[in-house]
Amino acid sequence: MSRRTLALPSWLPVDAYILALIGTVVLAALLPARGTAADVAGGASTGAVALLFFLYGARLSTAEALDGLKHWRLHLTVLACTFLIFPLLGLASGGLVPYVLTPELQAGFLFLCLVPSTIQSSIAFTSIARGNVPAAICAGSFSSLAGILLTPLLAALLLGSTGGGFSADSLLKIVLQLLVPFLAGQFLRRWVGGFLARHKKVLGLVDRGSILLVVYTAFSEGMVAGIWHQVTPARLGGLLAAEAVLLAVMLALTWYGARRLGFGREDRIAIQFAGSKKSLAAGLPMASVLFGAHASLAVLPLMLFHQMQLMVCAVIAKRRSRDPERGPEPESVRNREDAGAGPVSDPAVTVTS
């Protein structure tokens, strides 16, 4: 008899890192850091956040970013989706309180809408769907760079005191823990850039380990503070439903809106994947600084949305890859040559950003 093995569908991106995040949350629930251990974990988490943003700055090529400005209409469209339309939808979620979301979950939902777009997963899905990969790279990079400034400012403006004690002190922490390390990385890039390029795999482990430490610290603080009793199964289901609606609206808006703006198929793919997604890697460190002891509830919507967007966008990317070479285009771009429209195999990258 032939032996059959159970396999998950190829379009389902169940990533080992997602399992690690879930395991970290479980560990924090069972063995939260208390007392001296909490102080050590908090200090290590602060250092990890600074290291993350130093590495972000050291990896970002200023020359490549400036070269990408020539496609400014696409980048402005992605930035408008990320930092204008998303926040407006996040503000509209205030109408779900207290019927669907608690005030704390709604604050986390709004924070989710303020986080920059992803880089790695946007590139991966754009490549699978045969879209404009260089545009996705630049759009994600610009969004991440803008998010270092815009996310804290928007949080100060829209969250106010609901952000777990968000204040001018939080802004100072953002500058010291995020902006200063990022600028230091940019300044030192000419000396350390080569080393980082040669050790991508090791530094990738450092990135992920740092984020896991941030998650453990945040959820430990939430357990010690006893705030998890606020998340009932009904509230969790309401949060998932609200996030499903948010993702569906943004996916539709980025695709059909980009078509109305006259973008071709390849550009619309890049806009859809870069303009509808949110970065877990950038959002978690920011939340730990902005929300303090309330960070566990604040990052819960982002963690759920992150996995939801990966699963849904993987399905969409697979379907886009089977589209005809030339679908119906707006008149303004109908005669444009399709560059690199051949089928692209799944890239060997892990979509966790």
mmCIF file of C-alpha atoms in Angstrom:
data_model
loop_
_atom_site.group_PDB
_atom_site.id
_atom_site.type_symbol
_atom_site.label_atom_id
_atom_site.label_comp_id
_atom_site.label_asym_id
_atom_site.label_seq_id
_atom_site.Cartn_x
_atom_site.Cartn_y
_atom_site.Cartn_z
ATOM 1 C CA MET A 1 0.000 0.000 0.000
ATOM 2 C CA SER A 2 1.234 3.473 -0.832
ATOM 3 C CA ARG A 3 1.748 5.763 2.129
ATOM 4 C CA ARG A 4 0.019 9.111 2.004
ATOM 5 C CA THR A 5 1.338 12.110 3.827
ATOM 6 C CA LEU A 6 -0.769 14.997 4.981
ATOM 7 C CA ALA A 7 0.283 18.283 3.438
ATOM 8 C CA LEU A 8 -1.019 21.780 3.883
ATOM 9 C CA PRO A 9 -2.211 23.595 0.743
ATOM 10 C CA SER A 10 0.638 25.333 -1.061
ATOM 11 C CA TRP A 11 -1.198 28.651 -0.844
ATOM 12 C CA LEU A 12 -1.387 28.524 2.948
ATOM 13 C CA PRO A 13 1.677 30.358 4.311
ATOM 14 C CA VAL A 14 1.935 28.693 7.707
ATOM 15 C CA ASP A 15 5.370 29.975 8.546
ATOM 16 C CA ALA A 16 7.624 28.656 11.305
ATOM 17 C CA TYR A 17 8.082 32.201 12.542
ATOM 18 C CA ILE A 18 4.335 32.614 13.023
ATOM 19 C CA LEU A 19 4.382 29.443 15.117
ATOM 20 C CA ALA A 20 7.294 30.898 17.079
ATOM 21 C CA LEU A 21 5.282 34.067 17.759
ATOM 22 C CA ILE A 22 2.338 31.997 18.976
ATOM 23 C CA GLY A 23 4.671 29.911 21.139
ATOM 24 C CA THR A 24 6.141 33.090 22.633
ATOM 25 C CA VAL A 25 2.674 34.333 23.576
ATOM 26 C CA VAL A 26 1.899 30.977 25.198
ATOM 27 C CA LEU A 27 5.208 31.085 27.090
ATOM 28 C CA ALA A 28 4.423 34.592 28.360
ATOM 29 C CA ALA A 29 0.985 33.393 29.477
ATOM 30 C CA LEU A 30 2.410 30.398 31.372
ATOM 31 C CA LEU A 31 5.689 31.900 32.616
ATOM 32 C CA PRO A 32 5.469 35.706 32.565
ATOM 33 C CA ALA A 33 8.524 37.687 33.615
ATOM 34 C CA ARG A 34 8.070 39.154 37.084
ATOM 35 C CA GLY A 35 10.139 41.313 39.409
ATOM 36 C CA THR A 36 13.830 41.369 38.566
ATOM 37 C CA ALA A 37 13.257 39.119 35.543
ATOM 38 C CA ALA A 38 10.762 41.649 34.204
ATOM 39 C CA ASP A 39 13.308 44.464 34.624
ATOM 40 C CA VAL A 40 15.953 42.445 32.782
ATOM 41 C CA ALA A 41 13.514 41.510 30.002
ATOM 42 C CA GLY A 42 12.402 45.146 29.690
ATOM 43 C CA GLY A 43 15.975 46.402 29.394
ATOM 44 C CA ALA A 44 16.841 43.704 26.864
ATOM 45 C CA SER A 45 13.696 44.539 24.891
ATOM 46 C CA THR A 46 14.649 48.230 24.770
ATOM 47 C CA GLY A 47 18.104 47.330 23.489
ATOM 48 C CA ALA A 48 16.622 44.908 20.948
ATOM 49 C CA VAL A 49 14.314 47.601 19.559
ATOM 50 C CA ALA A 50 17.230 50.021 19.137
ATOM 51 C CA LEU A 51 19.280 47.289 17.425
ATOM 52 C CA LEU A 52 16.401 46.500 15.042
ATOM 53 C CA PHE A 53 16.126 50.072 13.837
ATOM 54 C CA PHE A 54 19.888 50.464 13.574
ATOM 55 C CA LEU A 55 19.905 47.456 11.242
ATOM 56 C CA TYR A 56 16.950 48.870 9.288
ATOM 57 C CA GLY A 57 18.881 52.087 8.724
ATOM 58 C CA ALA A 58 22.111 50.320 7.816
ATOM 59 C CA ARG A 59 20.386 48.106 5.233
ATOM 60 C CA LEU A 60 18.363 50.799 3.440
ATOM 61 C CA SER A 61 20.234 52.008 0.377
ATOM 62 C CA THR A 62 19.700 55.749 0.105
ATOM 63 C CA ALA A 63 20.780 55.703 -3.550
ATOM 64 C CA GLU A 64 18.218 53.013 -4.443
ATOM 65 C CA ALA A 65 15.481 54.869 -2.583
ATOM 66 C CA LEU A 66 16.251 58.120 -4.429
ATOM 67 C CA ASP A 67 16.353 56.259 -7.764
ATOM 68 C CA GLY A 68 12.898 54.873 -7.073
ATOM 69 C CA LEU A 69 11.436 58.354 -6.802
ATOM 70 C CA LYS A 70 11.003 58.413 -10.572
ATOM 71 C CA HIS A 71 7.869 56.295 -10.048
ATOM 72 C CA TRP A 72 6.478 58.910 -7.687
ATOM 73 C CA ARG A 73 2.767 58.485 -8.595
ATOM 74 C CA LEU A 74 2.816 54.850 -7.504
ATOM 75 C CA HIS A 75 4.654 55.627 -4.281
ATOM 76 C CA LEU A 76 2.313 58.472 -3.380
ATOM 77 C CA THR A 77 -0.634 56.146 -3.976
ATOM 78 C CA VAL A 78 0.804 53.530 -1.603
ATOM 79 C CA LEU A 79 1.630 56.164 1.029
ATOM 80 C CA ALA A 80 -1.892 57.599 0.779
ATOM 81 C CA CYS A 81 -3.370 54.133 1.324
ATOM 82 C CA THR A 82 -1.057 53.414 4.245
ATOM 83 C CA PHE A 83 -1.129 56.710 6.133
ATOM 84 C CA LEU A 84 -4.416 58.303 5.042
ATOM 85 C CA ILE A 85 -7.078 55.769 4.077
ATOM 86 C CA PHE A 86 -6.081 53.155 6.653
ATOM 87 C CA PRO A 87 -6.145 55.690 9.531
ATOM 88 C CA LEU A 88 -9.546 56.996 8.408
ATOM 89 C CA LEU A 89 -10.913 53.449 8.509
ATOM 90 C CA GLY A 90 -9.288 52.992 11.901
ATOM 91 C CA LEU A 91 -11.051 56.087 13.200
ATOM 92 C CA ALA A 92 -14.345 54.755 11.836
ATOM 93 C CA SER A 93 -13.849 51.637 13.985
ATOM 94 C CA GLY A 94 -14.639 53.821 16.994
ATOM 95 C CA GLY A 95 -18.283 53.173 16.153
ATOM 96 C CA LEU A 96 -17.738 49.518 17.099
ATOM 97 C CA VAL A 97 -17.156 50.453 20.761
ATOM 98 C CA PRO A 98 -18.557 49.071 23.051
ATOM 99 C CA TYR A 99 -20.757 46.741 20.989
ATOM 100 C CA VAL A 100 -18.028 44.822 19.132
ATOM 101 C CA LEU A 101 -14.667 46.042 20.471
ATOM 102 C CA THR A 102 -13.510 47.186 23.872
ATOM 103 C CA PRO A 103 -11.801 50.614 24.014
ATOM 104 C CA GLU A 104 -8.427 48.863 24.459
ATOM 105 C CA LEU A 105 -8.929 46.594 21.439
ATOM 106 C CA GLN A 106 -10.153 49.533 19.379
ATOM 107 C CA ALA A 107 -6.982 51.454 20.293
ATOM 108 C CA GLY A 108 -4.964 48.472 19.064
ATOM 109 C CA PHE A 109 -7.096 48.311 15.908
ATOM 110 C CA LEU A 110 -6.447 52.000 15.266
ATOM 111 C CA PHE A 111 -2.726 51.533 15.921
ATOM 112 C CA LEU A 112 -2.722 48.709 13.375
ATOM 113 C CA CYS A 113 -4.017 51.203 10.809
ATOM 114 C CA LEU A 114 -1.113 53.582 11.542
ATOM 115 C CA VAL A 115 1.716 51.063 11.021
ATOM 116 C CA PRO A 116 3.794 51.248 7.801
ATOM 117 C CA SER A 117 3.536 48.720 5.007
ATOM 118 C CA THR A 118 5.670 45.609 4.677
ATOM 119 C CA ILE A 119 8.712 45.205 2.451
ATOM 120 C CA GLN A 120 9.563 41.515 2.300
ATOM 121 C CA SER A 121 6.096 40.011 1.915
ATOM 122 C CA SER A 122 4.972 42.739 -0.500
ATOM 123 C CA ILE A 123 7.930 41.908 -2.733
ATOM 124 C CA ALA A 124 7.286 38.173 -2.504
ATOM 125 C CA PHE A 125 3.597 38.368 -3.406
ATOM 126 C CA THR A 126 4.221 40.957 -6.152
ATOM 127 C CA SER A 127 6.795 38.607 -7.680
ATOM 128 C CA ILE A 128 4.453 35.600 -7.523
ATOM 129 C CA ALA A 129 1.669 37.617 -9.175
ATOM 130 C CA ARG A 130 4.018 38.861 -11.964
ATOM 131 C CA GLY A 131 3.814 42.475 -10.872
ATOM 132 C CA ASN A 132 6.258 45.383 -10.737
ATOM 133 C CA VAL A 133 8.796 44.059 -8.219
ATOM 134 C CA PRO A 134 11.176 47.090 -8.252
ATOM 135 C CA ALA A 135 8.199 49.340 -7.524
ATOM 136 C CA ALA A 136 7.161 47.085 -4.624
ATOM 137 C CA ILE A 137 10.694 47.264 -3.199
ATOM 138 C CA CYS A 138 10.765 51.053 -3.332
ATOM 139 C CA ALA A 139 7.186 51.474 -2.119
ATOM 140 C CA GLY A 140 7.798 49.245 0.893
ATOM 141 C CA SER A 141 11.074 51.012 1.681
ATOM 142 C CA PHE A 142 9.496 54.465 1.461
ATOM 143 C CA SER A 143 6.595 53.364 3.633
ATOM 144 C CA SER A 144 8.912 51.955 6.313
ATOM 145 C CA LEU A 145 11.047 55.089 6.268
ATOM 146 C CA ALA A 146 8.009 57.380 6.479
ATOM 147 C CA GLY A 147 6.495 55.227 9.219
ATOM 148 C CA ILE A 148 9.366 55.967 11.606
ATOM 149 C CA LEU A 149 8.129 59.556 11.678
ATOM 150 C CA LEU A 150 4.465 59.327 10.696
ATOM 151 C CA THR A 151 3.339 56.410 12.879
ATOM 152 C CA PRO A 152 4.323 58.048 16.204
ATOM 153 C CA LEU A 153 2.964 61.433 15.094
ATOM 154 C CA LEU A 154 -0.339 59.942 13.956
ATOM 155 C CA ALA A 155 -0.526 57.933 17.185
ATOM 156 C CA ALA A 156 -0.031 61.119 19.204
ATOM 157 C CA LEU A 157 -2.734 62.862 17.180
ATOM 158 C CA LEU A 158 -5.332 60.086 16.952
ATOM 159 C CA LEU A 159 -4.752 57.923 20.022
ATOM 160 C CA GLY A 160 -3.967 60.603 22.573
ATOM 161 C CA SER A 161 -4.333 59.420 26.153
ATOM 162 C CA THR A 162 -6.030 56.174 25.051
ATOM 163 C CA GLY A 163 -2.685 54.844 23.870
ATOM 164 C CA GLY A 164 -1.748 53.495 27.277
ATOM 165 C CA GLY A 165 -0.477 56.791 28.599
ATOM 166 C CA PHE A 166 0.852 58.112 25.294
ATOM 167 C CA SER A 167 2.548 61.448 25.930
ATOM 168 C CA ALA A 168 5.440 63.698 25.009
ATOM 169 C CA ASP A 169 7.637 61.280 26.939
ATOM 170 C CA SER A 170 6.594 58.547 24.509
ATOM 171 C CA LEU A 171 7.615 60.745 21.594
ATOM 172 C CA LEU A 172 11.014 61.233 23.223
ATOM 173 C CA LYS A 173 11.345 57.464 23.587
ATOM 174 C CA ILE A 174 10.467 57.072 19.909
ATOM 175 C CA VAL A 175 13.227 59.503 18.954
ATOM 176 C CA LEU A 176 15.832 57.860 21.185
ATOM 177 C CA GLN A 177 14.907 54.204 20.587
ATOM 178 C CA LEU A 178 13.845 54.315 16.940
ATOM 179 C CA LEU A 179 14.885 57.434 15.041
ATOM 180 C CA VAL A 180 18.385 57.915 16.486
ATOM 181 C CA PRO A 181 19.432 54.257 15.891
ATOM 182 C CA PHE A 182 17.951 54.402 12.378
ATOM 183 C CA LEU A 183 19.900 57.567 11.516
ATOM 184 C CA ALA A 184 23.036 56.046 13.040
ATOM 185 C CA GLY A 185 22.588 53.028 10.791
ATOM 186 C CA GLN A 186 22.226 55.272 7.749
ATOM 187 C CA PHE A 187 25.357 57.220 8.724
ATOM 188 C CA LEU A 188 27.435 54.076 9.303
ATOM 189 C CA ARG A 189 26.079 52.189 6.287
ATOM 190 C CA ARG A 190 29.133 52.856 4.123
ATOM 191 C CA TRP A 191 31.290 51.039 6.679
ATOM 192 C CA VAL A 192 28.960 48.279 7.896
ATOM 193 C CA GLY A 193 26.806 47.711 4.799
ATOM 194 C CA GLY A 194 29.143 45.110 3.313
ATOM 195 C CA PHE A 195 29.314 43.149 6.557
ATOM 196 C CA LEU A 196 25.515 43.120 6.854
ATOM 197 C CA ALA A 197 25.165 41.953 3.249
ATOM 198 C CA ARG A 198 27.564 39.051 3.875
ATOM 199 C CA HIS A 199 25.722 37.907 7.015
ATOM 200 C CA LYS A 200 22.080 38.217 6.000
ATOM 201 C CA LYS A 201 21.030 34.878 7.458
ATOM 202 C CA VAL A 202 22.588 35.481 10.864
ATOM 203 C CA LEU A 203 21.196 38.993 11.055
ATOM 204 C CA GLY A 204 17.797 37.652 10.026
ATOM 205 C CA LEU A 205 17.889 35.472 13.136
ATOM 206 C CA VAL A 206 18.854 38.538 15.187
ATOM 207 C CA ASP A 207 15.876 40.431 13.737
ATOM 208 C CA ARG A 208 13.433 37.674 14.550
ATOM 209 C CA GLY A 209 14.890 36.938 17.953
ATOM 210 C CA SER A 210 14.613 40.618 18.860
ATOM 211 C CA ILE A 211 10.955 40.731 17.868
ATOM 212 C CA LEU A 212 10.228 37.552 19.835
ATOM 213 C CA LEU A 213 11.800 39.188 22.889
ATOM 214 C CA VAL A 214 9.611 42.277 22.398
ATOM 215 C CA VAL A 215 6.515 40.071 22.136
ATOM 216 C CA TYR A 216 7.437 38.104 25.271
ATOM 217 C CA THR A 217 8.046 41.280 27.272
ATOM 218 C CA ALA A 218 4.801 42.914 26.130
ATOM 219 C CA PHE A 219 2.619 39.896 26.811
ATOM 220 C CA SER A 220 4.334 39.233 30.147
ATOM 221 C CA GLU A 221 3.464 42.755 31.258
ATOM 222 C CA GLY A 222 -0.113 42.181 30.143
ATOM 223 C CA MET A 223 -0.353 38.951 32.136
ATOM 224 C CA VAL A 224 1.087 40.526 35.277
ATOM 225 C CA ALA A 225 -1.285 43.488 34.937
ATOM 226 C CA GLY A 226 -4.222 41.082 34.556
ATOM 227 C CA ILE A 227 -5.642 42.707 31.424
ATOM 228 C CA TRP A 228 -6.349 39.497 29.496
ATOM 229 C CA HIS A 229 -9.692 38.970 31.188
ATOM 230 C CA GLN A 230 -10.967 41.763 28.932
ATOM 231 C CA VAL A 231 -10.602 39.584 25.802
ATOM 232 C CA THR A 232 -13.586 37.236 25.721
ATOM 233 C CA PRO A 233 -14.201 34.819 22.813
ATOM 234 C CA ALA A 234 -16.994 37.108 21.612
ATOM 235 C CA ARG A 235 -14.663 40.131 21.595
ATOM 236 C CA LEU A 236 -11.998 38.137 19.794
ATOM 237 C CA GLY A 237 -14.507 37.049 17.156
ATOM 238 C CA GLY A 238 -15.649 40.640 16.736
ATOM 239 C CA LEU A 239 -12.041 41.758 16.286
ATOM 240 C CA LEU A 240 -11.420 39.128 13.618
ATOM 241 C CA ALA A 241 -14.596 40.125 11.767
ATOM 242 C CA ALA A 242 -13.634 43.813 11.859
ATOM 243 C CA GLU A 243 -10.158 43.022 10.540
ATOM 244 C CA ALA A 244 -11.564 40.838 7.754
ATOM 245 C CA VAL A 245 -13.732 43.763 6.623
ATOM 246 C CA LEU A 246 -10.755 46.153 6.853
ATOM 247 C CA LEU A 247 -8.568 43.879 4.711
ATOM 248 C CA ALA A 248 -11.319 43.295 2.137
ATOM 249 C CA VAL A 249 -11.965 47.027 1.777
ATOM 250 C CA MET A 250 -8.276 47.849 1.306
ATOM 251 C CA LEU A 251 -7.673 45.026 -1.167
ATOM 252 C CA ALA A 252 -10.609 46.164 -3.284
ATOM 253 C CA LEU A 253 -9.735 49.836 -3.002
ATOM 254 C CA THR A 254 -6.077 49.402 -3.942
ATOM 255 C CA TRP A 255 -6.912 47.233 -6.957
ATOM 256 C CA TYR A 256 -9.863 49.073 -8.470
ATOM 257 C CA GLY A 257 -8.720 52.509 -7.307
ATOM 258 C CA ALA A 258 -5.327 52.035 -8.968
ATOM 259 C CA ARG A 259 -7.137 51.023 -12.158
ATOM 260 C CA ARG A 260 -9.177 54.220 -12.099
ATOM 261 C CA LEU A 261 -5.960 56.205 -11.638
ATOM 262 C CA GLY A 262 -4.611 54.735 -14.897
ATOM 263 C CA PHE A 263 -2.004 52.291 -13.597
ATOM 264 C CA GLY A 264 -1.168 49.199 -15.619
ATOM 265 C CA ARG A 265 -1.540 45.630 -14.392
ATOM 266 C CA GLU A 266 1.994 45.264 -13.000
ATOM 267 C CA ASP A 267 1.782 48.535 -11.106
ATOM 268 C CA ARG A 268 -1.688 47.713 -9.764
ATOM 269 C CA ILE A 269 -0.342 44.458 -8.342
ATOM 270 C CA ALA A 270 2.461 46.305 -6.543
ATOM 271 C CA ILE A 271 0.002 48.891 -5.237
ATOM 272 C CA GLN A 272 -2.422 46.241 -4.014
ATOM 273 C CA PHE A 273 0.140 44.249 -2.066
ATOM 274 C CA ALA A 274 2.130 47.214 -0.723
ATOM 275 C CA GLY A 275 -0.909 49.398 -0.018
ATOM 276 C CA SER A 276 -3.093 46.845 1.779
ATOM 277 C CA LYS A 277 -0.554 45.313 4.171
ATOM 278 C CA LYS A 278 0.866 46.215 7.564
ATOM 279 C CA SER A 279 4.296 45.410 8.976
ATOM 280 C CA LEU A 280 4.490 43.268 12.093
ATOM 281 C CA ALA A 281 8.257 43.783 12.265
ATOM 282 C CA ALA A 282 7.911 47.579 12.421
ATOM 283 C CA GLY A 283 4.682 47.684 14.449
ATOM 284 C CA LEU A 284 5.699 45.490 17.398
ATOM 285 C CA PRO A 285 8.741 47.545 18.482
ATOM 286 C CA MET A 286 6.795 50.783 18.094
ATOM 287 C CA ALA A 287 3.902 49.449 20.163
ATOM 288 C CA SER A 288 6.242 48.409 22.957
ATOM 289 C CA VAL A 289 7.465 52.006 23.177
ATOM 290 C CA LEU A 290 4.093 53.711 22.698
ATOM 291 C CA PHE A 291 1.860 51.548 24.876
ATOM 292 C CA GLY A 292 4.123 50.274 27.639
ATOM 293 C CA ALA A 293 2.275 47.849 29.924
ATOM 294 C CA HIS A 294 -0.752 47.948 27.607
ATOM 295 C CA ALA A 295 1.268 46.767 24.597
ATOM 296 C CA SER A 296 -0.055 43.203 24.725
ATOM 297 C CA LEU A 297 -3.616 44.210 23.872
ATOM 298 C CA ALA A 298 -2.355 46.858 21.483
ATOM 299 C CA VAL A 299 -0.371 44.397 19.363
ATOM 300 C CA LEU A 300 -3.005 41.638 19.370
ATOM 301 C CA PRO A 301 -4.952 43.193 16.440
ATOM 302 C CA LEU A 302 -1.719 43.644 14.490
ATOM 303 C CA MET A 303 -0.611 40.038 15.043
ATOM 304 C CA LEU A 304 -3.998 38.686 13.923
ATOM 305 C CA PHE A 305 -4.154 41.011 10.904
ATOM 306 C CA HIS A 306 -0.621 40.019 9.926
ATOM 307 C CA GLN A 307 -1.487 36.339 9.623
ATOM 308 C CA MET A 308 -4.808 37.116 7.918
ATOM 309 C CA GLN A 309 -3.142 39.285 5.267
ATOM 310 C CA LEU A 310 -0.526 36.605 4.536
ATOM 311 C CA MET A 311 -3.142 33.925 3.954
ATOM 312 C CA VAL A 312 -5.458 36.085 1.843
ATOM 313 C CA CYS A 313 -2.693 37.734 -0.200
ATOM 314 C CA ALA A 314 -1.118 34.343 -0.914
ATOM 315 C CA VAL A 315 -4.375 33.197 -2.513
ATOM 316 C CA ILE A 316 -4.687 36.428 -4.513
ATOM 317 C CA ALA A 317 -1.053 36.258 -5.684
ATOM 318 C CA LYS A 318 -1.522 32.705 -6.945
ATOM 319 C CA ARG A 319 -4.644 33.707 -8.857
ATOM 320 C CA ARG A 320 -2.955 36.797 -10.318
ATOM 321 C CA SER A 321 -0.073 34.616 -11.549
ATOM 322 C CA ARG A 322 -2.563 32.745 -13.738
ATOM 323 C CA ASP A 323 -4.031 35.914 -15.279
ATOM 324 C CA PRO A 324 -3.675 36.347 -19.065
ATOM 325 C CA GLU A 325 -0.486 38.028 -20.208
ATOM 326 C CA ARG A 326 -2.463 41.140 -21.094
ATOM 327 C CA GLY A 327 -5.698 41.737 -19.241
ATOM 328 C CA PRO A 328 -7.958 44.691 -20.029
ATOM 329 C CA GLU A 329 -6.061 47.892 -19.297
ATOM 330 C CA PRO A 330 -7.102 51.548 -19.069
ATOM 331 C CA GLU A 331 -6.747 53.407 -22.354
ATOM 332 C CA SER A 332 -3.814 55.439 -21.056
ATOM 333 C CA VAL A 333 -1.683 52.332 -20.489
ATOM 334 C CA ARG A 334 -3.094 49.870 -23.019
ATOM 335 C CA ASN A 335 -0.148 50.228 -25.383
ATOM 336 C CA ARG A 336 2.544 50.007 -22.728
ATOM 337 C CA GLU A 337 4.972 47.113 -23.103
ATOM 338 C CA ASP A 338 4.721 44.451 -20.404
ATOM 339 C CA ALA A 339 8.202 44.147 -18.948
ATOM 340 C CA GLY A 340 9.026 40.861 -17.287
ATOM 341 C CA ALA A 341 5.509 39.454 -17.491
ATOM 342 C CA GLY A 342 6.621 35.830 -17.676
ATOM 343 C CA PRO A 343 5.670 33.462 -14.921
ATOM 344 C CA VAL A 344 7.674 33.770 -11.741
ATOM 345 C CA SER A 345 8.157 30.900 -9.350
ATOM 346 C CA ASP A 346 7.618 31.364 -5.643
ATOM 347 C CA PRO A 347 10.608 33.304 -4.324
ATOM 348 C CA ALA A 348 12.652 31.701 -1.594
ATOM 349 C CA VAL A 349 11.853 34.320 1.008
ATOM 350 C CA THR A 350 9.926 34.130 4.216
ATOM 351 C CA VAL A 351 6.977 36.480 4.256
ATOM 352 C CA THR A 352 6.932 37.663 7.832
ATOM 353 C CA SER A 353 7.578 41.395 7.675
#
